[in-house]
CSV table of C-alpha atoms in Angstrom, one decimal:
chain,number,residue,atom,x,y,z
A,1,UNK,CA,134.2,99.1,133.7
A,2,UNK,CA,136.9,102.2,134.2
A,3,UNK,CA,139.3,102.5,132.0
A,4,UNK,CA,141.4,105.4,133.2
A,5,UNK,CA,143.8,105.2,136.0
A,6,UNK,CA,142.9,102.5,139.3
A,7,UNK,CA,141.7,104.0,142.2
A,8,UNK,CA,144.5,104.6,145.0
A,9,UNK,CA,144.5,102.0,147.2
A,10,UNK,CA,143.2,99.1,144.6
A,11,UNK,CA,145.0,96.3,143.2
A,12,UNK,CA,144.8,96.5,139.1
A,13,UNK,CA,145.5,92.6,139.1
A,14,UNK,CA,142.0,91.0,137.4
A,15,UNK,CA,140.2,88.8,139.6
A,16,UNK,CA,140.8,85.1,138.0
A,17,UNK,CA,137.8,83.6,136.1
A,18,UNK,CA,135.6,80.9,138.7
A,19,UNK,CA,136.4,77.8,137.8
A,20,UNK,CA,134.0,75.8,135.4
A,21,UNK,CA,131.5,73.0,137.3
A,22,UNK,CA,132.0,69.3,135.9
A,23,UNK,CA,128.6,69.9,134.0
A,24,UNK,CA,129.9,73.0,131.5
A,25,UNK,CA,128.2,75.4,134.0
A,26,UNK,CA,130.0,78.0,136.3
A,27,UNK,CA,130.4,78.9,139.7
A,28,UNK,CA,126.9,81.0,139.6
A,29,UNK,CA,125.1,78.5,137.5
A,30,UNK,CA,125.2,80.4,133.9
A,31,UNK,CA,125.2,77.6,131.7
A,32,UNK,CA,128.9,78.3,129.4
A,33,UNK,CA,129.2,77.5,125.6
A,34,UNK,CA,126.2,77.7,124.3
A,35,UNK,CA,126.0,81.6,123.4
A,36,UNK,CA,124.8,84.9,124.8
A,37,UNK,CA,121.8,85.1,126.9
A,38,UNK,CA,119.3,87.2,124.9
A,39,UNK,CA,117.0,90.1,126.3
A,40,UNK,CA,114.6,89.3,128.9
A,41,UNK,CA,111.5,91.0,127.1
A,42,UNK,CA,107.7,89.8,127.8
A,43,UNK,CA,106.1,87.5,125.3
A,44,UNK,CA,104.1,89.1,122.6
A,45,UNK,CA,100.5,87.4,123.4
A,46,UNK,CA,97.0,89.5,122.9
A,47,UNK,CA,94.2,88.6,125.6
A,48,UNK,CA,91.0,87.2,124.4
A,49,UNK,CA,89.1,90.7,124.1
A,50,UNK,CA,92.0,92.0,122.3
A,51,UNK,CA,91.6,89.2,119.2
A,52,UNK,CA,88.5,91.5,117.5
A,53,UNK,CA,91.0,94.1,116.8
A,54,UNK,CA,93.5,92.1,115.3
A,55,UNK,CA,93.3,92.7,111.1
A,56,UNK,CA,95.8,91.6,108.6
A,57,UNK,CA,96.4,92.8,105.1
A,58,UNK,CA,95.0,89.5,103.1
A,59,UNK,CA,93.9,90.1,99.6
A,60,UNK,CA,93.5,88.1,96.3
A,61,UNK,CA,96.3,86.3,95.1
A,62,UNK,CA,96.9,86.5,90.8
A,63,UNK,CA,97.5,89.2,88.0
A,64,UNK,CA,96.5,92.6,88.4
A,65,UNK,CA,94.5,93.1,85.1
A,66,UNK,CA,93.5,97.0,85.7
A,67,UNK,CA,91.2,98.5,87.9
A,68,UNK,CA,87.6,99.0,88.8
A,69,UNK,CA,85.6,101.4,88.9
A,70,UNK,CA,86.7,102.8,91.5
A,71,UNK,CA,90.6,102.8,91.1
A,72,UNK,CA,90.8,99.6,93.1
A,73,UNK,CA,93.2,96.8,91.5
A,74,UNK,CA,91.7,93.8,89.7
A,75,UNK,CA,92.7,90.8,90.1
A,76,UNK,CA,93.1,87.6,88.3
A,77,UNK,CA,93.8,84.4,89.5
A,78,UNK,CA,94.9,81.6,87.1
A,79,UNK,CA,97.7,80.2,89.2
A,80,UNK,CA,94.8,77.4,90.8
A,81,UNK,CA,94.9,73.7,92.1
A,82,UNK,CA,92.0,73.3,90.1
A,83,UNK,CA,90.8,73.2,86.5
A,84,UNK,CA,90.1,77.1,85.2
A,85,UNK,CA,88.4,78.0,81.8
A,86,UNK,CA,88.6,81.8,80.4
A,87,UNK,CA,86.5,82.8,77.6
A,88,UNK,CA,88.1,86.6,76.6
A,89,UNK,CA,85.9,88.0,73.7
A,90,UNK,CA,88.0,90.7,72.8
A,91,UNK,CA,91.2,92.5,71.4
A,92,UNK,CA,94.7,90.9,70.9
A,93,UNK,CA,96.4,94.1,72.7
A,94,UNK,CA,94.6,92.7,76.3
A,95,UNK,CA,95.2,89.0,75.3
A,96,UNK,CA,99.0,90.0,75.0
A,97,UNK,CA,98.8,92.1,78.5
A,98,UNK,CA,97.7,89.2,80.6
A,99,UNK,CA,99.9,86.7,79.1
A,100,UNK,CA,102.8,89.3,80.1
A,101,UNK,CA,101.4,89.9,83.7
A,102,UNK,CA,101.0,85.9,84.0
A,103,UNK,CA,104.6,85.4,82.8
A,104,UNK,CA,106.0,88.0,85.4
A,105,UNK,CA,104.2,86.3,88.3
A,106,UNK,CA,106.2,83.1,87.6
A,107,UNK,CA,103.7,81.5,85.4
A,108,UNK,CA,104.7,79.7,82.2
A,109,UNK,CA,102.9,81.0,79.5
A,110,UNK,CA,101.8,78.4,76.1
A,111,UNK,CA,100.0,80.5,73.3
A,112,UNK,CA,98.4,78.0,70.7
A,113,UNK,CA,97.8,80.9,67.8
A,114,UNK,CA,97.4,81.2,64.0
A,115,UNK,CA,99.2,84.6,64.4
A,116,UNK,CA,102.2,83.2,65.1
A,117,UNK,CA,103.9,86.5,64.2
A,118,UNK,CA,102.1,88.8,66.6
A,119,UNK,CA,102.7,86.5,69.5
A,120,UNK,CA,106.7,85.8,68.1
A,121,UNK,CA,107.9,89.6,68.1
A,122,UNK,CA,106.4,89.6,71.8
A,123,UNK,CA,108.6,86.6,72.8
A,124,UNK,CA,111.5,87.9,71.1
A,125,UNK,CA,111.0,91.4,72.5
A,126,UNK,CA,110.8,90.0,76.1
A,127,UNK,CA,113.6,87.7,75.6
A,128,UNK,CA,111.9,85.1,78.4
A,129,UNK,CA,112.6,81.8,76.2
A,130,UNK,CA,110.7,78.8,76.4
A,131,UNK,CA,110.6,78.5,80.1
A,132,UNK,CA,108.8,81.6,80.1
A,133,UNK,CA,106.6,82.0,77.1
A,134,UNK,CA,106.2,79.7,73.9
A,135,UNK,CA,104.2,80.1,70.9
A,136,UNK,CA,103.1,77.1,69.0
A,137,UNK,CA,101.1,76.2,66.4
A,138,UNK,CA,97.5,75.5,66.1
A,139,UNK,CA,97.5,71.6,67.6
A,140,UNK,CA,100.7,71.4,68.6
A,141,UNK,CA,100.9,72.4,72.2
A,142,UNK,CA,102.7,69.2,73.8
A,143,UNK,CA,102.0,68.1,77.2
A,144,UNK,CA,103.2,71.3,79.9
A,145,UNK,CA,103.5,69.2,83.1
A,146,UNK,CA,101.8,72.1,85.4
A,147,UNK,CA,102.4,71.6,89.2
A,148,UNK,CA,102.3,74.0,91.9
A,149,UNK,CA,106.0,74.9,91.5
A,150,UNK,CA,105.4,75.8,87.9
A,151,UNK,CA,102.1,76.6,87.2
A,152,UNK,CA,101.0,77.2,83.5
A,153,UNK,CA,98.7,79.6,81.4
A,154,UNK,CA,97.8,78.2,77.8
A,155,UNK,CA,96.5,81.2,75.4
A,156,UNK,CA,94.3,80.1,72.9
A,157,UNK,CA,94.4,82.5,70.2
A,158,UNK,CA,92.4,80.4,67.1
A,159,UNK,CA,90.6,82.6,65.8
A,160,UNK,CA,86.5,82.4,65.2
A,161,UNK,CA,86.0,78.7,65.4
A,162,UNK,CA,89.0,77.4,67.6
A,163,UNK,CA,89.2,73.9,67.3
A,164,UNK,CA,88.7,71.5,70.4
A,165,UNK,CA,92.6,71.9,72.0
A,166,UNK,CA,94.5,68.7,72.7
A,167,UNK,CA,95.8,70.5,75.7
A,168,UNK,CA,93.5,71.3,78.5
A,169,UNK,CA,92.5,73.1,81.6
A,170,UNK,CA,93.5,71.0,84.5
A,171,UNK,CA,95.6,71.2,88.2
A,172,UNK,CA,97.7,74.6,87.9
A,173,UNK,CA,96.7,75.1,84.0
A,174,UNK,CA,94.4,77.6,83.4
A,175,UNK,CA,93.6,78.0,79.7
A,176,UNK,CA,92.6,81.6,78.2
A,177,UNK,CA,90.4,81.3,75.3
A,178,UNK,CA,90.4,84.7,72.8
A,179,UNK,CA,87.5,85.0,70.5
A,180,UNK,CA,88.2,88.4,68.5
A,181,UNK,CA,83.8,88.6,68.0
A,182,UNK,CA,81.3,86.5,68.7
A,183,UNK,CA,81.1,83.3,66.7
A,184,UNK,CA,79.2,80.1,66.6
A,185,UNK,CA,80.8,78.1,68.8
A,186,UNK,CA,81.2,81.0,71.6
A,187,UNK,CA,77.9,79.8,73.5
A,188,UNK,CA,79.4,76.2,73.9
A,189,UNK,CA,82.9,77.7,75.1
A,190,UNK,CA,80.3,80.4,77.6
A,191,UNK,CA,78.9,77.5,79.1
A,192,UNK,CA,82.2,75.8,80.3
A,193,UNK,CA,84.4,78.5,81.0
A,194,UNK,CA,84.6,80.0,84.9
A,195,UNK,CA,85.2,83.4,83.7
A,196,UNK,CA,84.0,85.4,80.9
A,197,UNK,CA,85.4,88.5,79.7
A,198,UNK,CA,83.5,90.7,76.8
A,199,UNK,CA,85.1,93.8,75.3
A,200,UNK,CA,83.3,96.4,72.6
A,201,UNK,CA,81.1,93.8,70.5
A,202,UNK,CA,78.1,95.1,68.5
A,203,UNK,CA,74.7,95.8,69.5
A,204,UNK,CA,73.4,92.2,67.7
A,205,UNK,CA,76.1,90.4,69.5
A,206,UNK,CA,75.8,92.3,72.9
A,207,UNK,CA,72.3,90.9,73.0
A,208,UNK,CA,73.2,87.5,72.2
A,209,UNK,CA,76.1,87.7,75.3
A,210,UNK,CA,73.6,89.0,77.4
A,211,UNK,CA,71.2,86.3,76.9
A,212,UNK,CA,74.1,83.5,77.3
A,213,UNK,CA,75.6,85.0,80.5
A,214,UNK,CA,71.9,86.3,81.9
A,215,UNK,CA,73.2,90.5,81.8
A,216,UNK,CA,70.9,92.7,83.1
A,217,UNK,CA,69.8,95.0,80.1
A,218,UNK,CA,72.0,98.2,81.5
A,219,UNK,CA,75.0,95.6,80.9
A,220,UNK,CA,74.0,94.5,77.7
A,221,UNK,CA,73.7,98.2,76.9
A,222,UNK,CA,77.2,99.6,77.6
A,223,UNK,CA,78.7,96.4,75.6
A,224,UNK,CA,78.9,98.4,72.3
A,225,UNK,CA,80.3,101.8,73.7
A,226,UNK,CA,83.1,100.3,76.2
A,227,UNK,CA,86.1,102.2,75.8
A,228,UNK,CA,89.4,100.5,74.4
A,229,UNK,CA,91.3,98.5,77.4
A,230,UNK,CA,87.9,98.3,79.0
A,231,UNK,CA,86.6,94.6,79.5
A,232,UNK,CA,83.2,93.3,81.6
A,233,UNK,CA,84.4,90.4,83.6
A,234,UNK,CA,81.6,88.2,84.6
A,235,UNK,CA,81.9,84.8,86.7
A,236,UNK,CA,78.4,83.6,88.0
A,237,UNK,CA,76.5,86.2,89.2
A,238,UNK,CA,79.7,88.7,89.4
A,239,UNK,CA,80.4,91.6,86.9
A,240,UNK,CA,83.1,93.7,87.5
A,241,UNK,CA,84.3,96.7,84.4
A,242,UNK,CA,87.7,96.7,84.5
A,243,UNK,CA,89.9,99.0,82.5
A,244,UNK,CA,93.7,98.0,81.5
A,245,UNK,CA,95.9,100.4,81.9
A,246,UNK,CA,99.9,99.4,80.3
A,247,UNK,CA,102.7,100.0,82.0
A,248,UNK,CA,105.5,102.0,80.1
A,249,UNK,CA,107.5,98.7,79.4
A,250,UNK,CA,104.1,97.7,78.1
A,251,UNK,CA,103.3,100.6,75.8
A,252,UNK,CA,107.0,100.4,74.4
A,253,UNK,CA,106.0,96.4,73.9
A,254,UNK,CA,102.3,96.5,72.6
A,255,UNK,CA,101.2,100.3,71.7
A,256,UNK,CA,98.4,102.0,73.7
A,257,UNK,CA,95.4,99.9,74.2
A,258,UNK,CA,93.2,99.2,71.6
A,259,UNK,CA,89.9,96.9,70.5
A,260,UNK,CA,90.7,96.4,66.7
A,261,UNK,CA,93.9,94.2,65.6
């Protein structure tokens, strides 16, 4: 529509509006009052043959504990509908990693410890509270009410012989067993766990973790040189060497990554 000066010869009156039909619509049927009509644009459909090269982004859904081999993210999935046992022989430093990757996915983290101290200055650092991350006693974890909404990782830092928890693995609760070294009730926790995870151990207990999770002898091998932050994650017949790398928050939290405590 001009806006400039009418045409010579034209009226400048506006043309009334046509009058409204009984049933809300107008005089050339556009139905009034119920909003703008919208673009008239094809529908987005793909034809049969076109289905094959349809692909989506879908990966594994958990906490990125490092990478592989070859650079790719690993992941670990503890938020499950189902019961999920963990078995981590290893250092404190990668313990305290997960439990902060688990916490930052919306998880609600319970660490059972006798190091109450190590796992305290990490709580008070992050300044999550309770809803976030709790550290309790050896025995004392009370009941967590895990559900799908608020799904819950219980660390069990006990030390060499952890005692049988009170608190266990069930519907959205994953529990995450730490052994610093092999001990004598490690083959009992191998056995039930889903997921094993072994860091630098020594050559007498490499072999015994080789025999208990059936490693081929190039595993068992490479079990007393692993590097610091580097873990062998087995579940079945899967192995994957994953190495933990901290973020800077991380490193200002925890140090660099080490084996030793």
């Amino acid at each position: 529509m001009s806006t400039g000066p009418a045409a010579p010869g034209r009226s400048t009156t506006p043309a009334p509006a046509p009058a409204a039909a009984p049933n809300g619509r107008g005089a050339g049927g556009a139905r009034r009052g119920f909003g703008l009509l919208g673009p008239r644009h094809g529908r987005h459909t793909l034809a049969t043959a076109e289905v094959d090269a349809l692909s989506l982004p879908i990966g594994d859904d958990g906490v990125v504990i490092g990478v592989d081999a070859e650079g790719r993210p690993a992941v670990l999935g503890v938020n499950r509908p189902t019961p999920y046992d963990i078995v981590f022989i290893g250092g404190l430093w990668t313990a305290q990693v997960i439990a902060l990757r688990a916490a930052a996915t919306g998880a609600r983290v319970a660490v059972e410890t006798g190091r109450a101290e190590a796992w305290g200055q990490l709580v008070r650092a992050l300044g999550v509270g309770p809803s976030g991350m709790a550290v309790y006693d050896v025995g004392r974890v009370p009941p967590l009410g895990a559900s799908a909404g608020s799904p819950v990782l219980v660390v069990r830092d006990c030390g060499m012989r952890p005692p049988r928890g009170r608190v266990v693995s069930g519907p959205w609760q994953s529990v995450l067993t730490v052994l610093p070294y092999l001990s004598p009730v490690a083959p009992r926790l191998i056995r039930q766990a889903r997921l094993v995870g072994v860091q630098r151990v020594s050559p007498d207990e490499a072999a015994q973790i080789g025999r208990s999770l059936g490693l081929p002898s190039g595993d068992v091998g490479s079990l007393p040189s692993l590097a610091d932050g580097v873990t062998l994650w087995c579940a079945d017949r899967d192995r994957q060497y994953v190495m933990t790398q901290a973020t800077d928050a991380e490193t200002g939290l925890l140090g660099t990554a080490r084996r030793m405590d």
